[in-house]
PDB file of C-alpha atoms in Angstrom:
ATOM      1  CA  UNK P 194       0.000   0.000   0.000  1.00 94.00           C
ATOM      2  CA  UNK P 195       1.159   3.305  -0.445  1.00 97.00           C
ATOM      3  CA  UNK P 196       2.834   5.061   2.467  1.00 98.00           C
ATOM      4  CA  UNK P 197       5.088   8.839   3.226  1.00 98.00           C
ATOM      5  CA  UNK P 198       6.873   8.627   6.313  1.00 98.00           C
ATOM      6  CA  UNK P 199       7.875  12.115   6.868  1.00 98.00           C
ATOM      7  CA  UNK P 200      10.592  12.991   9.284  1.00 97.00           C
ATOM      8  CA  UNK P 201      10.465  14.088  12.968  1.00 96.00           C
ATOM      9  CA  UNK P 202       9.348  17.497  14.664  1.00 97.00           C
ATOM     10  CA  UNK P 203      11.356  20.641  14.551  1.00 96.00           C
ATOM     11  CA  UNK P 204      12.041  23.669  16.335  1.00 96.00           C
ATOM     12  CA  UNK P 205      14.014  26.172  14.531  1.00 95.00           C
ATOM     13  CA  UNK P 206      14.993  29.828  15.499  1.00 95.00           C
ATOM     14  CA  UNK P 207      14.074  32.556  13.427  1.00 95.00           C
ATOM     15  CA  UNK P 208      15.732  33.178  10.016  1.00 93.00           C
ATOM     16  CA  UNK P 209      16.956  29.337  10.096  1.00 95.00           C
ATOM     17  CA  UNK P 210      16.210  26.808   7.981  1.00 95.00           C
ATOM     18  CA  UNK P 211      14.349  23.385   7.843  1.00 96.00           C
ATOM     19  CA  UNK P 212      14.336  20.640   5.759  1.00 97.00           C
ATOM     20  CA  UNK P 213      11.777  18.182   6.112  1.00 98.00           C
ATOM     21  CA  UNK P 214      11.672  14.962   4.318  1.00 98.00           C
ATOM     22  CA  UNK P 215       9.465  12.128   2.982  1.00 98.00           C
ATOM     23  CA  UNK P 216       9.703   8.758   2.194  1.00 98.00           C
ATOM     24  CA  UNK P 217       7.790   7.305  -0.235  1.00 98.00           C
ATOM     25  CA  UNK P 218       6.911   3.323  -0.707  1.00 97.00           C
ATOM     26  CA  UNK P 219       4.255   1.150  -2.557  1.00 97.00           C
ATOM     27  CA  UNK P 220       4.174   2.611  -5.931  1.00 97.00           C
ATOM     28  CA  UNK P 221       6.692   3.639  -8.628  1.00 97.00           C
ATOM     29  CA  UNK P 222       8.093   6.943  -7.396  1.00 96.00           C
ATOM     30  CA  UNK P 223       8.819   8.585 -10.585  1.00 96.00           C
ATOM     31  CA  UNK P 224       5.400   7.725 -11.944  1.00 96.00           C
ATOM     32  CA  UNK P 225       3.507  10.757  -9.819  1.00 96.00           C
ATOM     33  CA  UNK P 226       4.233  14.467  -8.516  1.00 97.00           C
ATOM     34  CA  UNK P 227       4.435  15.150  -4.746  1.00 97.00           C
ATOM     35  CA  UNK P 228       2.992  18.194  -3.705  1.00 98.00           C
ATOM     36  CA  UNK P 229       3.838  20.231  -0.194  1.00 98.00           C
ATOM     37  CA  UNK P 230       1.109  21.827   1.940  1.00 98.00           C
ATOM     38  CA  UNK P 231       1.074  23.164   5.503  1.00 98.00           C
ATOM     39  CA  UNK P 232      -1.663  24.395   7.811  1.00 97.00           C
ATOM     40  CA  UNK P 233      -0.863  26.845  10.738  1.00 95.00           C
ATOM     41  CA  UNK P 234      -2.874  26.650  13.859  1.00 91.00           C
ATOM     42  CA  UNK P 235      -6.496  26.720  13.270  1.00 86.00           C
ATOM     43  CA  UNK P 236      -5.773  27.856   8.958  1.00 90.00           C
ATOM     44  CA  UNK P 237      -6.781  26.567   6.237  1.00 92.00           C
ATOM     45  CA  UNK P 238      -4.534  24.424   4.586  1.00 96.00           C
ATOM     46  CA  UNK P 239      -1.640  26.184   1.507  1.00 97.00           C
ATOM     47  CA  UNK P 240      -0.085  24.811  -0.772  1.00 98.00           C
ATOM     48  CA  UNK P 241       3.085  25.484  -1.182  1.00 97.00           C
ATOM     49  CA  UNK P 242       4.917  23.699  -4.132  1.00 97.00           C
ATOM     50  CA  UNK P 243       4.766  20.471  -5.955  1.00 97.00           C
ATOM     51  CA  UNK P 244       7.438  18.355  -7.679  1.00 97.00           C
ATOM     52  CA  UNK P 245       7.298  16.105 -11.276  1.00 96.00           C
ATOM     53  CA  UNK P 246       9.265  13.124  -9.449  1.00 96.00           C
ATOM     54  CA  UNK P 247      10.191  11.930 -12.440  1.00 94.00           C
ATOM     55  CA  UNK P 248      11.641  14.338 -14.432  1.00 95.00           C
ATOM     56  CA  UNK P 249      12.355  17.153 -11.381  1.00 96.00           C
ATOM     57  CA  UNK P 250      10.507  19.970 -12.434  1.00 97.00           C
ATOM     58  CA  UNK P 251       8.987  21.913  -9.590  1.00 97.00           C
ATOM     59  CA  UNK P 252       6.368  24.718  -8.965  1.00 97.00           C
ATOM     60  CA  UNK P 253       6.002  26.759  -6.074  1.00 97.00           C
ATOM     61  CA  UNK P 254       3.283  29.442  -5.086  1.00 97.00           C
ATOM     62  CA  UNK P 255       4.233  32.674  -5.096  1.00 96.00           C
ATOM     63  CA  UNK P 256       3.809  33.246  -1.575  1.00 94.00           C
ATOM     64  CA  UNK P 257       7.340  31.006  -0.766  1.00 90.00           C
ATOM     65  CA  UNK P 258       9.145  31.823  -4.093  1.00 81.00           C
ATOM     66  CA  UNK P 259      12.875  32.338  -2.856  1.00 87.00           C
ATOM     67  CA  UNK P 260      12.411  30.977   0.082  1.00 95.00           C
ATOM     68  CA  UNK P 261      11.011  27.283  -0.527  1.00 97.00           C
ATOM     69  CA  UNK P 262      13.161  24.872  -2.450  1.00 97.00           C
ATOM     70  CA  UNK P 263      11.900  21.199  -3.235  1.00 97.00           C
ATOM     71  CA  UNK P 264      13.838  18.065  -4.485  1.00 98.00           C
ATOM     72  CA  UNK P 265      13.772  14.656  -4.761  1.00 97.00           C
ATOM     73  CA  UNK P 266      15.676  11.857  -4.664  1.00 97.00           C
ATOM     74  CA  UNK P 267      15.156   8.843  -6.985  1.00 96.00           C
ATOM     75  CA  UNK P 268      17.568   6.202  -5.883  1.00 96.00           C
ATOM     76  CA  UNK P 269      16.078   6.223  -2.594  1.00 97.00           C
ATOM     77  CA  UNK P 270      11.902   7.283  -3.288  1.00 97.00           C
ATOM     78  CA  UNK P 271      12.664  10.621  -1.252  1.00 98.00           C
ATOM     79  CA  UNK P 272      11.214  14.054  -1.570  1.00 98.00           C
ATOM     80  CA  UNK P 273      12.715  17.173   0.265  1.00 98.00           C
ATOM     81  CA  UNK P 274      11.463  20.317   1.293  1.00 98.00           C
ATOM     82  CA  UNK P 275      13.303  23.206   2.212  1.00 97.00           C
ATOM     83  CA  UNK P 276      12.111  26.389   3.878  1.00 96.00           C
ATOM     84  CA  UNK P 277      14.602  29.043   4.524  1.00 91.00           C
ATOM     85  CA  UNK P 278      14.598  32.448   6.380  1.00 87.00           C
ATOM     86  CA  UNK P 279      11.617  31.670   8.754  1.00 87.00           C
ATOM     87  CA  UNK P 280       9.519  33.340  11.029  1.00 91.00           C
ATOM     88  CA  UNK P 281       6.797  32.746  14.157  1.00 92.00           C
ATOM     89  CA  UNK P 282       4.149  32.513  10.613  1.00 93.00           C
ATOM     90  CA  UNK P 283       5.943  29.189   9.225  1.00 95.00           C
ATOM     91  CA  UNK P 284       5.173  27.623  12.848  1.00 97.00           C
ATOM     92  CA  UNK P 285       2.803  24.712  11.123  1.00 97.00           C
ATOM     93  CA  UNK P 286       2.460  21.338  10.679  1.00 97.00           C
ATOM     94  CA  UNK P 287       3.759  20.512   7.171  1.00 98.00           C
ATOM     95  CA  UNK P 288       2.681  17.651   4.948  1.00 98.00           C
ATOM     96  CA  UNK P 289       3.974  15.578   1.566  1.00 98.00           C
ATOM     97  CA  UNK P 290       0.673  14.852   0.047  1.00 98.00           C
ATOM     98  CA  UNK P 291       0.800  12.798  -3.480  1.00 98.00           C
ATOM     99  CA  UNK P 292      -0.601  13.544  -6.552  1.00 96.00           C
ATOM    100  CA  UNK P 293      -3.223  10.934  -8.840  1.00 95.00           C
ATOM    101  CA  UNK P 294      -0.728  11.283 -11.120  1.00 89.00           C
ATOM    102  CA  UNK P 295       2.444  13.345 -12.684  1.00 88.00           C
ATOM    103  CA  UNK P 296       1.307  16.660 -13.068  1.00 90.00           C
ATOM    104  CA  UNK P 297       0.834  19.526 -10.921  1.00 91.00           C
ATOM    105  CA  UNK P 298      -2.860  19.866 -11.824  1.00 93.00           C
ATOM    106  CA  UNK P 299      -4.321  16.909  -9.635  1.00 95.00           C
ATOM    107  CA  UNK P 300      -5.709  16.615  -6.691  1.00 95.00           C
ATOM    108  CA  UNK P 301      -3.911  14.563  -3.393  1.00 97.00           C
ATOM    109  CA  UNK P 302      -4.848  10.837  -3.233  1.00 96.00           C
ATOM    110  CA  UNK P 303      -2.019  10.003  -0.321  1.00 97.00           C
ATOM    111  CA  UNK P 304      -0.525  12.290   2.610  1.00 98.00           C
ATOM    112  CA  UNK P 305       2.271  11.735   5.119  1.00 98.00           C
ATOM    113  CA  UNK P 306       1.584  11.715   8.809  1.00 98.00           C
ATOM    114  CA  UNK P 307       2.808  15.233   8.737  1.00 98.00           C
ATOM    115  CA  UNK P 308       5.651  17.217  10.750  1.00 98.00           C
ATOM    116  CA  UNK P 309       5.450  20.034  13.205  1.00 97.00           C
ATOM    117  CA  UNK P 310       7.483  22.743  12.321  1.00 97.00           C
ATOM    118  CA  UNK P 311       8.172  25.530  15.265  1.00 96.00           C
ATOM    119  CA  UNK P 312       9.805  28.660  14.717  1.00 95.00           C
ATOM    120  CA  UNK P 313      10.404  30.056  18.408  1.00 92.00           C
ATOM    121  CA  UNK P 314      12.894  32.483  19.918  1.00 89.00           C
TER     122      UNK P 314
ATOM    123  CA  UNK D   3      -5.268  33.480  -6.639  1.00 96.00           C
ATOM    124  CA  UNK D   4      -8.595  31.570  -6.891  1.00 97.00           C
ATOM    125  CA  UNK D   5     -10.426  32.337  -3.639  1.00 98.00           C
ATOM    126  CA  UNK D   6     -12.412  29.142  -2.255  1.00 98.00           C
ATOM    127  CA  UNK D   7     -15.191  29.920   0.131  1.00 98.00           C
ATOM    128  CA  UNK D   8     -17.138  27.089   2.179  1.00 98.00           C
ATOM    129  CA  UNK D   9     -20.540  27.446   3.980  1.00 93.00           C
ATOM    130  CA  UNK D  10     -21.566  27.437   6.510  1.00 95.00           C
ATOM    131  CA  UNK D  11     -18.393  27.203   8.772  1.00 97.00           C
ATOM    132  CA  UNK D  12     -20.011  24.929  11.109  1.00 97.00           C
ATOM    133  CA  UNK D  13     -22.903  23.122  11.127  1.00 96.00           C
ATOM    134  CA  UNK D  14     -24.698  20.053  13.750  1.00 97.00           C
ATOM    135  CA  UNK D  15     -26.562  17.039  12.348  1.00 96.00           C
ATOM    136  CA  UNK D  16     -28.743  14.497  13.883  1.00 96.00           C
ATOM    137  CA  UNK D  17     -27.395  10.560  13.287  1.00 96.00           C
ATOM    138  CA  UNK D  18     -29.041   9.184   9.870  1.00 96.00           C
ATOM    139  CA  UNK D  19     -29.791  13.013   9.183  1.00 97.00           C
ATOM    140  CA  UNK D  20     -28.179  14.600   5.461  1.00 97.00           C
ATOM    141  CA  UNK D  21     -25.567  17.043   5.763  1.00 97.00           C
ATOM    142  CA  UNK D  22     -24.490  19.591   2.946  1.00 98.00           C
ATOM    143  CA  UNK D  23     -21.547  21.880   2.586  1.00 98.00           C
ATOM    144  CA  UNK D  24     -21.338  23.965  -0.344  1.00 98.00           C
ATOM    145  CA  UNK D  25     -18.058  25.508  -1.856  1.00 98.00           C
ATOM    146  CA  UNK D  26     -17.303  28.546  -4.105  1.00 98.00           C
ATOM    147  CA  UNK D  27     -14.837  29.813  -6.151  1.00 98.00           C
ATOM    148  CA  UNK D  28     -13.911  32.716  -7.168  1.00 98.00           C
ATOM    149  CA  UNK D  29     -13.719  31.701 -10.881  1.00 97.00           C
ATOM    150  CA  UNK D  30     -14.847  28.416 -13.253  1.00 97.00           C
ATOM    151  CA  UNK D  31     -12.840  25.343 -12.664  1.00 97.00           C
ATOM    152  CA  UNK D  32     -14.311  23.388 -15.409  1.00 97.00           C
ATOM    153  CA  UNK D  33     -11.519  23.392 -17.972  1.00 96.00           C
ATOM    154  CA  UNK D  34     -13.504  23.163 -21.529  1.00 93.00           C
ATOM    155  CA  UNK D  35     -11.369  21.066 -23.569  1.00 95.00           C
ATOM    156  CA  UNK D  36     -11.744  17.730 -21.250  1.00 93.00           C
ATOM    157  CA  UNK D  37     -15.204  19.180 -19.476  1.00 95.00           C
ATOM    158  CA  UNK D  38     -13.519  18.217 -16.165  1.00 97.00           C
ATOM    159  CA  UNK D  39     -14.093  20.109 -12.837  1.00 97.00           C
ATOM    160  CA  UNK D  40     -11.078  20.416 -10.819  1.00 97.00           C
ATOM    161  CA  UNK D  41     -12.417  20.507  -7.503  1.00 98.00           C
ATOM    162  CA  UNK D  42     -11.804  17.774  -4.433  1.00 98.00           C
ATOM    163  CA  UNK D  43     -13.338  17.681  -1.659  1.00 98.00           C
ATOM    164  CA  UNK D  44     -10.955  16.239   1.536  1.00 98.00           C
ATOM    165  CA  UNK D  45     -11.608  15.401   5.350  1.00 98.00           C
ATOM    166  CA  UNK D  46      -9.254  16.128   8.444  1.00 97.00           C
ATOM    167  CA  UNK D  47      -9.967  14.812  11.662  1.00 96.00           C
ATOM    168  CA  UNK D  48      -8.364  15.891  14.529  1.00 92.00           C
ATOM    169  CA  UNK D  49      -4.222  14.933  14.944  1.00 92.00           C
ATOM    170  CA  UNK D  50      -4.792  13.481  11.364  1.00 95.00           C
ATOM    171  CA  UNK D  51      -3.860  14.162   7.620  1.00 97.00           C
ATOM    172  CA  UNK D  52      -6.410  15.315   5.440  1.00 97.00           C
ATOM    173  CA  UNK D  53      -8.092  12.080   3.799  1.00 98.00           C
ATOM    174  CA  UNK D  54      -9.384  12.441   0.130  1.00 98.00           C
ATOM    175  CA  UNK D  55     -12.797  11.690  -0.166  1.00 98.00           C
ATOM    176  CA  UNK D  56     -13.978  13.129  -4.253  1.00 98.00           C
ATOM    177  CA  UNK D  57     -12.209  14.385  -6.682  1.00 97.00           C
ATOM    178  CA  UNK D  58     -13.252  16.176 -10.388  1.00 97.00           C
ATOM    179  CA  UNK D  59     -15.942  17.452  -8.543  1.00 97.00           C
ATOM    180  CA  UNK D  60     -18.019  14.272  -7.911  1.00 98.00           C
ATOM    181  CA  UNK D  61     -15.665  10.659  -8.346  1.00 97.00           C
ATOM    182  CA  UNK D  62     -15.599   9.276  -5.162  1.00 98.00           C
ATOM    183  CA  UNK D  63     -12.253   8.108  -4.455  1.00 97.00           C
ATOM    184  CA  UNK D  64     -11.637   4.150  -3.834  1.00 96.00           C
ATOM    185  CA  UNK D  65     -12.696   3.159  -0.309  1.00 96.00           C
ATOM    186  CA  UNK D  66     -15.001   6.402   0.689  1.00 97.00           C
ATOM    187  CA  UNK D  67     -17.960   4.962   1.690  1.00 97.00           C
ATOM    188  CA  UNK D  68     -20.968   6.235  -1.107  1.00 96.00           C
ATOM    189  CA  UNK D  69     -22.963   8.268   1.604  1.00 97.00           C
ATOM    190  CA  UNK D  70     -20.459  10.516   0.516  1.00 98.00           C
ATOM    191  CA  UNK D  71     -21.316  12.493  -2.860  1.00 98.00           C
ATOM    192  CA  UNK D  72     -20.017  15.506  -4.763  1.00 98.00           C
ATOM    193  CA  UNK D  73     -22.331  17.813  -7.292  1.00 97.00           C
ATOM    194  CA  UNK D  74     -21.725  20.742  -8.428  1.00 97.00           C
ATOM    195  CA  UNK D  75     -20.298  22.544 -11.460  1.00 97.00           C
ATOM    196  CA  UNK D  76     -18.129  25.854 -12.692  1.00 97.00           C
ATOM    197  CA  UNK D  77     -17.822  28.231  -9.506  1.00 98.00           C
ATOM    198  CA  UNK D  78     -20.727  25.930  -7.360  1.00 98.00           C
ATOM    199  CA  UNK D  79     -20.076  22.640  -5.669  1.00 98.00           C
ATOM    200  CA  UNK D  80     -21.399  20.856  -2.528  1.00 98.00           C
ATOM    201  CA  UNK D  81     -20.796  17.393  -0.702  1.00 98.00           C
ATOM    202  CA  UNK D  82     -23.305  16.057   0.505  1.00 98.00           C
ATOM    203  CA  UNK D  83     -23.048  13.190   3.414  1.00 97.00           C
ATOM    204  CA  UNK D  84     -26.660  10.959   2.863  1.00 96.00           C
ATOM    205  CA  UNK D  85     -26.879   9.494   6.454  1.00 96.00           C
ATOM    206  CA  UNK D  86     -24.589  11.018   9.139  1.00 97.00           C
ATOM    207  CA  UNK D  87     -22.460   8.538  11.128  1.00 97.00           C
ATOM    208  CA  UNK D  88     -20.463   9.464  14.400  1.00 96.00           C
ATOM    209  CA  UNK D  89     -17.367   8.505  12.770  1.00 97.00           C
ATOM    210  CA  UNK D  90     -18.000  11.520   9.968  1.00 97.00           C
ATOM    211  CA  UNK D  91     -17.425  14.375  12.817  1.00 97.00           C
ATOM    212  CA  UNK D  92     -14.711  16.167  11.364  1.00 97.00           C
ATOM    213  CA  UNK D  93     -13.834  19.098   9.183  1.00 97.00           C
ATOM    214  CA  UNK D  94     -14.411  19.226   5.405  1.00 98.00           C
ATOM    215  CA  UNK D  95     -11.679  21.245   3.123  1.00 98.00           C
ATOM    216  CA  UNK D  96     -13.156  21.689  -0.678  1.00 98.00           C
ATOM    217  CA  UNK D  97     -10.269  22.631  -2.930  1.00 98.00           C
ATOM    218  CA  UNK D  98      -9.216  23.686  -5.688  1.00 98.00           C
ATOM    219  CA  UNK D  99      -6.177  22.416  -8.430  1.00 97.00           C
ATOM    220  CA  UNK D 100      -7.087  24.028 -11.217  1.00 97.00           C
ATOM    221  CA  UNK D 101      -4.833  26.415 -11.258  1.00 96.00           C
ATOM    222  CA  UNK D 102      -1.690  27.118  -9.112  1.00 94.00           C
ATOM    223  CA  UNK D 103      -1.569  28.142  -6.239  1.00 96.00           C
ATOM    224  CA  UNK D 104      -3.842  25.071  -5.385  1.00 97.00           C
ATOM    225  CA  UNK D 105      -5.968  26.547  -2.974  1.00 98.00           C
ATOM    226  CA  UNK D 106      -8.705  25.460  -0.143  1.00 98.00           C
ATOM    227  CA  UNK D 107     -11.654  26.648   1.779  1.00 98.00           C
ATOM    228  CA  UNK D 108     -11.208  27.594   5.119  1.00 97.00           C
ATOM    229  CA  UNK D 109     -13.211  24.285   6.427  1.00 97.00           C
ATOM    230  CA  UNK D 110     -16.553  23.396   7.735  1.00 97.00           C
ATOM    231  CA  UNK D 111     -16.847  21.766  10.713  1.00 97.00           C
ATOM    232  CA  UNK D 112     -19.225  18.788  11.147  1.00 98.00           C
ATOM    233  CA  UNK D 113     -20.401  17.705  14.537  1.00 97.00           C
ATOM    234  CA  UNK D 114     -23.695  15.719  16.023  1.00 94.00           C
TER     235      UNK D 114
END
């Protein structure tokens, strides 16, 4: 079955960076786009970028261009994203959330369990 | 951006009793050329992931039980649950991926 393990909590001081990760299994990796979204304490979920796991390309909302970068790695089913310069407003809970298929226009058939992302002094 | 706005925000249903949350947008998602709505409709409960329940606007996705249903087309959509169980307390995000930014309503929470 399909599964994204994402990796463990964070807590991050302002103007770091995080990377958060997530592992995918039970399907072919390059086959679909993964897609990043986060929801903040009692907000409505954003999107924030998506990326063509097979051939790399990415997209990111305007909101985090500059800041948000996301990769992938093939050899090992991984996708990466990376969040730079943060403030208290990236404190969230960040998920990997797959695509039905390659492309960016699709809606999210599989998430991770998610990862909590705090930005504190 | 494409806005998304849900209503109500909140609503309380009786066990067995129909629910119905209806979703805007602030412009058509039904792209012409494959006459496909781009809408999905998605429910979080609490400590959880958002689960996928329909997507193009009214295919129920594999495993969603079918007192779940999605109608609606252009800029107006709505889910409707048939016959409220207890384990359907949750919130409901529509959303929309026909464009980027995907975007999402700001929820409606179901209780009993």
């Amino acid at each position: 079955q399909v599964q994204l393990v994402q990796s463990g909590a964070e807590v991050k001081k302002p103007g770091a960076s995080v990377k958060v990760s997530c592992e995918a299994s039970g399907y072919t990796f390059t086959r679909y786009g993964m897609h990043w979204v986060r929801q903040a304490p009692g907000q409505r979920l954003e999107w924030m970028g998506w990326i063509n796991a097979g051939n790399g390309n990415t997209k990111y909302s305007q909101k985090f261009q500059g800041r948000v970068t996301i990769t992938r790695d093939t050899s090992a089913s991984i996708v990466y994203m990376d969040l730079s310069s943060q403030g208290s407003e990236d404190t969230a809970v960040y998920y990997c959330a797959r695509g039905i298929d390659s492309d960016v226009y699709q809606s999210l058939d599989h998430w991770g369990q998610g990862t909590l992302v705090t930005v504190s002094p | 951006d494409i806005v998304m706005t849900q209503s109500p925000d909140s609503l309380a249903v009786s066990l067995g009793e129909r629910a119905t949350i209806n979703c805007r947008s602030s412009q058509s998602l039904l792209y012409t050329s494959n006459k496909k709505n781009y809408l999905a409709w998605y429910q979080q409960k609490p400590g959880q992931p958002p689960r996928m329940l329909i997507y193009w606007a009214s295919t129920r996705e594999s495993g969603v039980p079918d007192r779940f249903s999605g109608s609606g087309s252009g800029t107006d959509f709505t889910l409707t649950i048939s016959s409220l169980q207890a384990e359907d307390v949750a919130i409901y995000y529509c959303q929309q991926y026909y464009d980027t930014p995907q975007t999402f309503g700001q929820g409606t929470k179901v209780e009993i």
